[in-house]
Short mmCIF file of C-alpha atoms in Angstrom, two decimals:
data_model
loop_
_atom_site.label_atom_id
_atom_site.label_comp_id
_atom_site.label_asym_id
_atom_site.label_seq_id
_atom_site.Cartn_x
_atom_site.Cartn_y
_atom_site.Cartn_z
CA UNK A 1067 -1.73 2.19 -8.19
CA UNK A 1068 -2.20 4.91 -5.63
CA UNK A 1069 -3.81 2.96 -2.83
CA UNK A 1070 -4.50 2.79 0.86
CA UNK A 1071 -1.03 1.16 1.04
CA UNK A 1072 -1.89 -1.47 3.65
CA UNK A 1073 1.56 -3.09 3.98
CA UNK A 1074 3.28 0.28 4.13
CA UNK A 1075 0.90 1.51 6.82
CA UNK A 1076 1.32 -1.69 8.81
CA UNK A 1077 5.09 -1.31 8.69
CA UNK A 1078 4.92 2.33 9.76
CA UNK A 1079 2.81 1.28 12.73
CA UNK A 1080 5.45 -1.15 13.96
CA UNK A 1081 7.26 -0.03 17.11
CA UNK A 1082 10.95 0.63 16.67
CA UNK A 1083 13.32 -1.57 18.62
CA UNK A 1084 15.18 0.22 21.39
CA UNK A 1085 18.96 -0.16 21.35
CA UNK A 1086 19.22 -1.73 24.76
CA UNK A 1087 19.42 -5.18 26.31
CA UNK A 1088 15.67 -5.62 25.78
CA UNK A 1089 15.10 -5.71 22.00
CA UNK A 1090 11.97 -7.83 22.22
CA UNK A 1091 8.42 -7.00 21.17
CA UNK A 1092 5.02 -8.21 22.42
CA UNK A 1093 3.89 -11.51 20.93
CA UNK A 1094 0.68 -9.77 19.85
CA UNK A 1095 -0.72 -6.26 19.80
CA UNK A 1096 -4.13 -4.81 18.96
CA UNK A 1097 -4.25 -1.19 17.82
CA UNK A 1098 -6.90 1.23 16.62
CA UNK A 1099 -6.05 3.91 14.10
CA UNK A 1100 -7.34 6.33 11.50
CA UNK A 1101 -5.88 8.17 8.54
CA UNK A 1102 -6.82 10.47 5.69
CA UNK A 1103 -5.43 10.49 2.16
CA UNK A 1104 -5.64 13.09 -0.61
CA UNK A 1105 -5.06 11.38 -3.94
CA UNK A 1106 -6.22 11.20 -7.57
CA UNK A 1107 -9.33 9.17 -8.39
CA UNK A 1108 -7.25 6.66 -10.39
CA UNK A 1109 -3.75 6.55 -11.92
CA UNK A 1110 -3.19 9.52 -14.29
CA UNK A 1111 -6.47 11.17 -13.27
CA UNK A 1112 -6.55 14.94 -13.00
CA UNK A 1113 -9.33 14.86 -10.40
CA UNK A 1114 -8.40 14.50 -6.70
CA UNK A 1115 -10.48 13.41 -3.70
CA UNK A 1116 -10.03 13.38 0.08
CA UNK A 1117 -10.85 10.06 1.77
CA UNK A 1118 -10.38 8.64 5.25
CA UNK A 1119 -10.60 5.36 7.12
CA UNK A 1120 -10.65 4.13 10.71
CA UNK A 1121 -9.16 0.67 11.12
CA UNK A 1122 -7.96 -2.02 13.54
CA UNK A 1123 -4.34 -3.11 13.27
CA UNK A 1124 -3.23 -6.50 14.58
CA UNK A 1125 0.38 -7.57 14.96
CA UNK A 1126 1.18 -11.21 15.75
CA UNK A 1127 4.75 -12.49 15.94
CA UNK A 1128 4.38 -16.25 16.34
CA UNK A 1129 6.76 -19.04 15.36
CA UNK A 1130 4.63 -20.23 12.43
CA UNK A 1131 2.26 -17.34 11.72
CA UNK A 1132 3.20 -13.67 11.61
CA UNK A 1133 0.74 -10.90 10.87
CA UNK A 1134 1.59 -7.31 10.06
CA UNK A 1135 4.70 -5.61 8.78
CA UNK A 1136 5.88 -5.34 5.18
CA UNK A 1137 3.75 -8.35 4.21
CA UNK A 1138 0.21 -8.71 5.51
CA UNK A 1139 0.94 -12.32 6.46
CA UNK A 1140 4.13 -14.33 6.31
CA UNK A 1141 4.41 -18.05 5.63
CA UNK A 1142 7.18 -18.90 8.03
CA UNK A 1143 8.13 -22.41 6.71
CA UNK A 1144 9.63 -20.70 3.64
CA UNK A 1145 11.17 -17.84 5.64
CA UNK A 1146 14.96 -17.70 5.60
CA UNK A 1147 17.67 -15.13 6.32
CA UNK A 1148 17.84 -14.41 2.57
CA UNK A 1149 14.18 -14.41 1.51
CA UNK A 1150 10.58 -14.88 2.63
CA UNK A 1151 7.24 -15.61 1.04
CA UNK A 1152 4.12 -13.80 2.19
CA UNK A 1153 0.67 -12.64 1.25
CA UNK A 1154 0.44 -9.10 -0.06
CA UNK A 1155 -2.71 -7.02 0.39
CA UNK A 1156 -3.67 -3.58 -0.83
CA UNK A 1157 -6.75 -1.48 -1.49
CA UNK A 1158 -7.87 1.81 -3.01
CA UNK A 1159 -10.84 4.06 -2.47
CA UNK A 1160 -13.63 4.36 -5.01
CA UNK A 1161 -14.55 7.50 -6.91
CA UNK A 1162 -17.91 9.05 -7.74
CA UNK A 1163 -18.10 9.83 -11.46
CA UNK A 1164 -20.46 12.75 -10.85
CA UNK A 1165 -17.59 14.51 -9.05
CA UNK A 1166 -15.23 13.99 -12.00
CA UNK A 1167 -16.16 16.01 -15.13
CA UNK A 1168 -14.15 13.70 -17.38
CA UNK A 1169 -16.16 10.64 -16.22
CA UNK A 1170 -19.57 12.31 -16.09
CA UNK A 1171 -22.27 9.85 -17.08
CA UNK A 1172 -20.00 6.83 -16.67
CA UNK A 1173 -20.26 4.21 -13.88
CA UNK A 1174 -18.65 5.04 -10.54
CA UNK A 1175 -15.35 3.43 -9.65
CA UNK A 1176 -15.83 1.08 -6.72
CA UNK A 1177 -13.40 0.20 -3.94
CA UNK A 1178 -10.58 -2.05 -5.13
CA UNK A 1179 -9.09 -4.84 -3.04
CA UNK A 1180 -5.95 -6.77 -3.99
CA UNK A 1181 -4.56 -10.06 -2.68
CA UNK A 1182 -1.78 -12.34 -3.85
CA UNK A 1183 1.65 -13.81 -3.16
CA UNK A 1184 4.76 -11.78 -2.45
CA UNK A 1185 8.39 -12.91 -2.54
CA UNK A 1186 10.84 -10.73 -0.60
CA UNK A 1187 14.60 -10.90 -1.17
CA UNK A 1188 16.45 -9.43 1.78
CA UNK A 1189 19.18 -6.98 0.83
CA UNK A 1190 21.89 -5.20 2.84
CA UNK A 1191 21.44 -4.49 6.56
CA UNK A 1192 23.45 -2.14 8.73
CA UNK A 1193 23.47 -0.73 12.26
CA UNK A 1194 25.43 2.32 13.46
CA UNK A 1195 24.81 3.56 16.97
CA UNK A 1196 21.08 4.17 17.35
CA UNK A 1197 20.51 3.97 13.59
CA UNK A 1198 19.60 0.80 11.70
CA UNK A 1199 18.66 0.40 8.07
CA UNK A 1200 17.78 -2.24 5.51
CA UNK A 1201 16.98 -2.66 1.83
CA UNK A 1202 14.59 -5.29 0.49
CA UNK A 1203 13.43 -6.26 -2.98
CA UNK A 1204 9.95 -7.69 -3.47
CA UNK A 1205 7.91 -9.15 -6.31
CA UNK A 1206 4.14 -8.95 -5.85
CA UNK A 1207 1.39 -10.49 -7.97
CA UNK A 1208 -2.16 -9.73 -6.83
CA UNK A 1209 -5.65 -10.40 -8.11
CA UNK A 1210 -7.79 -7.25 -8.05
CA UNK A 1211 -11.47 -7.20 -7.07
CA UNK A 1212 -13.91 -4.29 -7.09
CA UNK A 1213 -16.67 -3.77 -4.55
CA UNK A 1214 -19.66 -1.70 -5.62
CA UNK A 1215 -22.85 -1.29 -3.54
CA UNK A 1216 -24.99 -1.84 -6.65
CA UNK A 1217 -22.88 -4.28 -8.69
CA UNK A 1218 -21.40 -6.36 -5.87
CA UNK A 1219 -17.95 -7.95 -6.16
CA UNK A 1220 -16.25 -8.09 -9.54
CA UNK A 1221 -12.93 -9.46 -10.77
CA UNK A 1222 -10.82 -6.70 -12.34
CA UNK A 1223 -7.62 -8.45 -13.39
CA UNK A 1224 -4.09 -8.90 -12.04
CA UNK A 1225 -1.41 -6.39 -11.06
CA UNK A 1226 2.31 -7.24 -10.93
CA UNK A 1227 4.80 -5.04 -9.08
CA UNK A 1228 8.54 -5.42 -8.50
CA UNK A 1229 9.38 -3.08 -5.59
CA UNK A 1230 12.56 -1.84 -3.93
CA UNK A 1231 12.11 -0.81 -0.27
CA UNK A 1232 14.33 1.09 2.12
CA UNK A 1233 13.78 1.41 5.86
CA UNK A 1234 15.64 3.54 8.42
CA UNK A 1235 14.91 3.49 12.15
CA UNK A 1236 16.15 5.81 14.88
CA UNK A 1237 17.08 8.86 12.76
CA UNK A 1238 14.48 11.11 14.42
CA UNK A 1239 14.68 9.54 17.85
CA UNK A 1240 14.12 6.16 19.44
CA UNK A 1241 11.22 4.34 17.80
CA UNK A 1242 11.09 6.57 14.71
CA UNK A 1243 10.76 4.84 11.35
CA UNK A 1244 11.21 6.07 7.78
CA UNK A 1245 10.16 3.86 4.87
CA UNK A 1246 10.52 4.49 1.14
CA UNK A 1247 9.68 2.37 -1.88
CA UNK A 1248 9.75 2.61 -5.66
CA UNK A 1249 8.78 0.31 -8.49
CA UNK A 1250 7.03 -0.09 -11.85
CA UNK A 1251 3.49 -1.45 -12.15
CA UNK A 1252 2.16 -3.83 -14.81
CA UNK A 1253 -1.45 -4.93 -15.12
CA UNK A 1254 -3.64 -7.12 -17.29
CA UNK A 1255 -6.10 -5.67 -19.79
CA UNK A 1256 -9.02 -6.13 -17.38
CA UNK A 1257 -7.58 -3.64 -14.90
CA UNK A 1258 -6.61 -1.14 -17.59
CA UNK A 1259 -10.18 -1.44 -18.92
CA UNK A 1260 -11.47 -0.53 -15.47
CA UNK A 1261 -9.58 2.77 -15.47
CA UNK A 1262 -9.26 3.80 -19.12
CA UNK A 1263 -11.86 2.00 -21.26
CA UNK A 1264 -14.67 4.10 -22.78
CA UNK A 1265 -17.50 1.92 -24.09
CA UNK A 1266 -19.25 3.23 -27.22
CA UNK A 1267 -22.42 3.98 -25.22
CA UNK A 1268 -20.43 6.40 -23.02
CA UNK A 1269 -18.68 8.18 -25.89
CA UNK A 1270 -19.40 11.87 -26.39
CA UNK A 1271 -17.70 14.99 -27.73
CA UNK A 1272 -14.23 15.16 -26.20
CA UNK A 1273 -14.51 11.58 -24.91
CA UNK A 1274 -14.35 9.16 -27.85
CA UNK A 1275 -14.74 5.41 -27.45
CA UNK A 1276 -11.52 3.73 -26.39
CA UNK A 1277 -10.50 0.09 -25.96
CA UNK A 1278 -7.73 -0.19 -23.35
CA UNK A 1279 -4.94 -2.74 -23.46
CA UNK A 1280 -2.81 -4.40 -20.81
CA UNK A 1281 0.83 -3.77 -20.05
CA UNK A 1282 2.85 -1.08 -18.30
CA UNK A 1283 0.72 1.16 -16.06
CA UNK A 1284 3.32 3.47 -14.52
CA UNK A 1285 5.97 3.84 -11.82
CA UNK A 1286 5.20 4.92 -8.27
CA UNK A 1287 7.34 5.98 -5.32
CA UNK A 1288 6.45 6.92 -1.76
CA UNK A 1289 8.07 7.85 1.53
CA UNK A 1290 6.48 7.59 4.97
CA UNK A 1291 7.43 8.63 8.49
CA UNK A 1292 6.24 7.20 11.81
CA UNK A 1293 6.95 8.86 15.14
CA UNK A 1294 6.11 7.62 18.66
CA UNK A 1295 4.34 10.23 20.78
CA UNK A 1296 4.05 7.91 23.80
CA UNK A 1297 4.67 4.20 24.35
CA UNK A 1298 1.22 3.46 22.93
CA UNK A 1299 0.43 6.38 20.61
CA UNK A 1300 2.04 6.93 17.19
CA UNK A 1301 1.63 9.52 14.44
CA UNK A 1302 2.42 8.70 10.83
CA UNK A 1303 2.24 10.34 7.43
CA UNK A 1304 3.78 10.36 4.00
CA UNK A 1305 3.77 11.53 0.41
CA UNK A 1306 4.09 9.79 -2.92
CA UNK A 1307 4.23 10.36 -6.66
CA UNK A 1308 3.21 8.35 -9.69
CA UNK A 1309 4.70 8.84 -13.16
CA UNK A 1310 2.62 7.35 -16.00
CA UNK A 1311 4.46 8.60 -19.06
CA UNK A 1312 4.93 5.80 -21.57
CA UNK A 1313 2.06 3.75 -20.10
CA UNK A 1314 0.03 1.42 -22.31
CA UNK A 1315 -3.04 3.68 -22.44
CA UNK A 1316 -1.79 7.26 -22.66
CA UNK A 1317 -4.13 7.74 -25.67
CA UNK A 1318 -7.24 7.12 -23.57
CA UNK A 1319 -9.47 10.19 -23.16
CA UNK A 1320 -9.54 9.31 -19.43
CA UNK A 1321 -5.75 9.59 -19.17
CA UNK A 1322 -5.08 13.18 -18.07
CA UNK A 1323 -1.81 13.70 -16.20
CA UNK A 1324 1.50 11.90 -16.58
CA UNK A 1325 2.43 12.93 -13.03
CA UNK A 1326 0.27 12.43 -9.93
CA UNK A 1327 0.96 13.07 -6.27
CA UNK A 1328 -0.71 12.16 -2.99
CA UNK A 1329 -0.33 12.63 0.77
CA UNK A 1330 -1.62 10.79 3.84
CA UNK A 1331 -1.66 11.47 7.59
CA UNK A 1332 -2.86 9.40 10.52
CA UNK A 1333 -2.40 8.07 14.05
CA UNK A 1334 -2.75 4.81 15.94
CA UNK A 1335 -3.11 3.76 19.57
CA UNK A 1336 -2.22 0.41 21.15
CA UNK A 1337 -5.29 -0.93 22.94
CA UNK A 1338 -3.98 -4.29 24.16
CA UNK A 1339 -0.71 -6.19 24.07
CA UNK A 1340 0.56 -9.47 25.44
CA UNK A 1341 2.86 -9.73 28.42
CA UNK A 1342 4.85 -12.39 26.59
CA UNK A 1343 7.60 -10.91 24.44
CA UNK A 1344 9.53 -12.33 21.51
CA UNK A 1345 12.46 -11.27 19.31
CA UNK A 1346 11.61 -10.95 15.61
#
């Protein structure tokens, strides 16, 4: 789903390693950042909204616990040169139904939070001069929870995503980072219900009752760029698309567009960092 993209943002915020004798990084860093994102209200929606968020970002590169990067947290005992196991997090903004003509009179969509295991298979790596690149393949399975001021926390199903990721550092100068990913999305019926179900009491002319089913949700791809402005200040941004043709619920009256797009832009500043440095 088109989300806040927490792991992708965390990876974009990582400093790039300089190609010098000192290729170490601080053991821990605390950053503050903010970003805005212009995106559809939900997958295949024709209504777009602008949202923003200020956030703390913590990087910790310990021997047994590592926070930040492509996975929100990594379980180091099962980390190897070929694969790693981590915890994957993501989130998406809510949407006010009064601002979406197609959902008028229906409940608002609350914030969604996702958490679950992630297995990463490390692919090819290369380094040429100041450039370095890598390809990884990940399988994520996350439980999805909604947060609504009136309804509280609700369980909304499970989302499963196999993802291919590419990362290139140094192309636009020392410390620059480009990340791209693509993969299909599958979800249980509960999550499809959340987006596409129309209960009989909400049916009206042009919006008949609809019972959603689980399965294929769509395929999404994104590319992001991070550039260092100073040693402590970074700018980042990116764009993405989602293609939902052939999804399980294209017949839903709430399914509008087979193709969605989104864009985000932000910045972060390192507030504190340790004097101790490590190589990771």
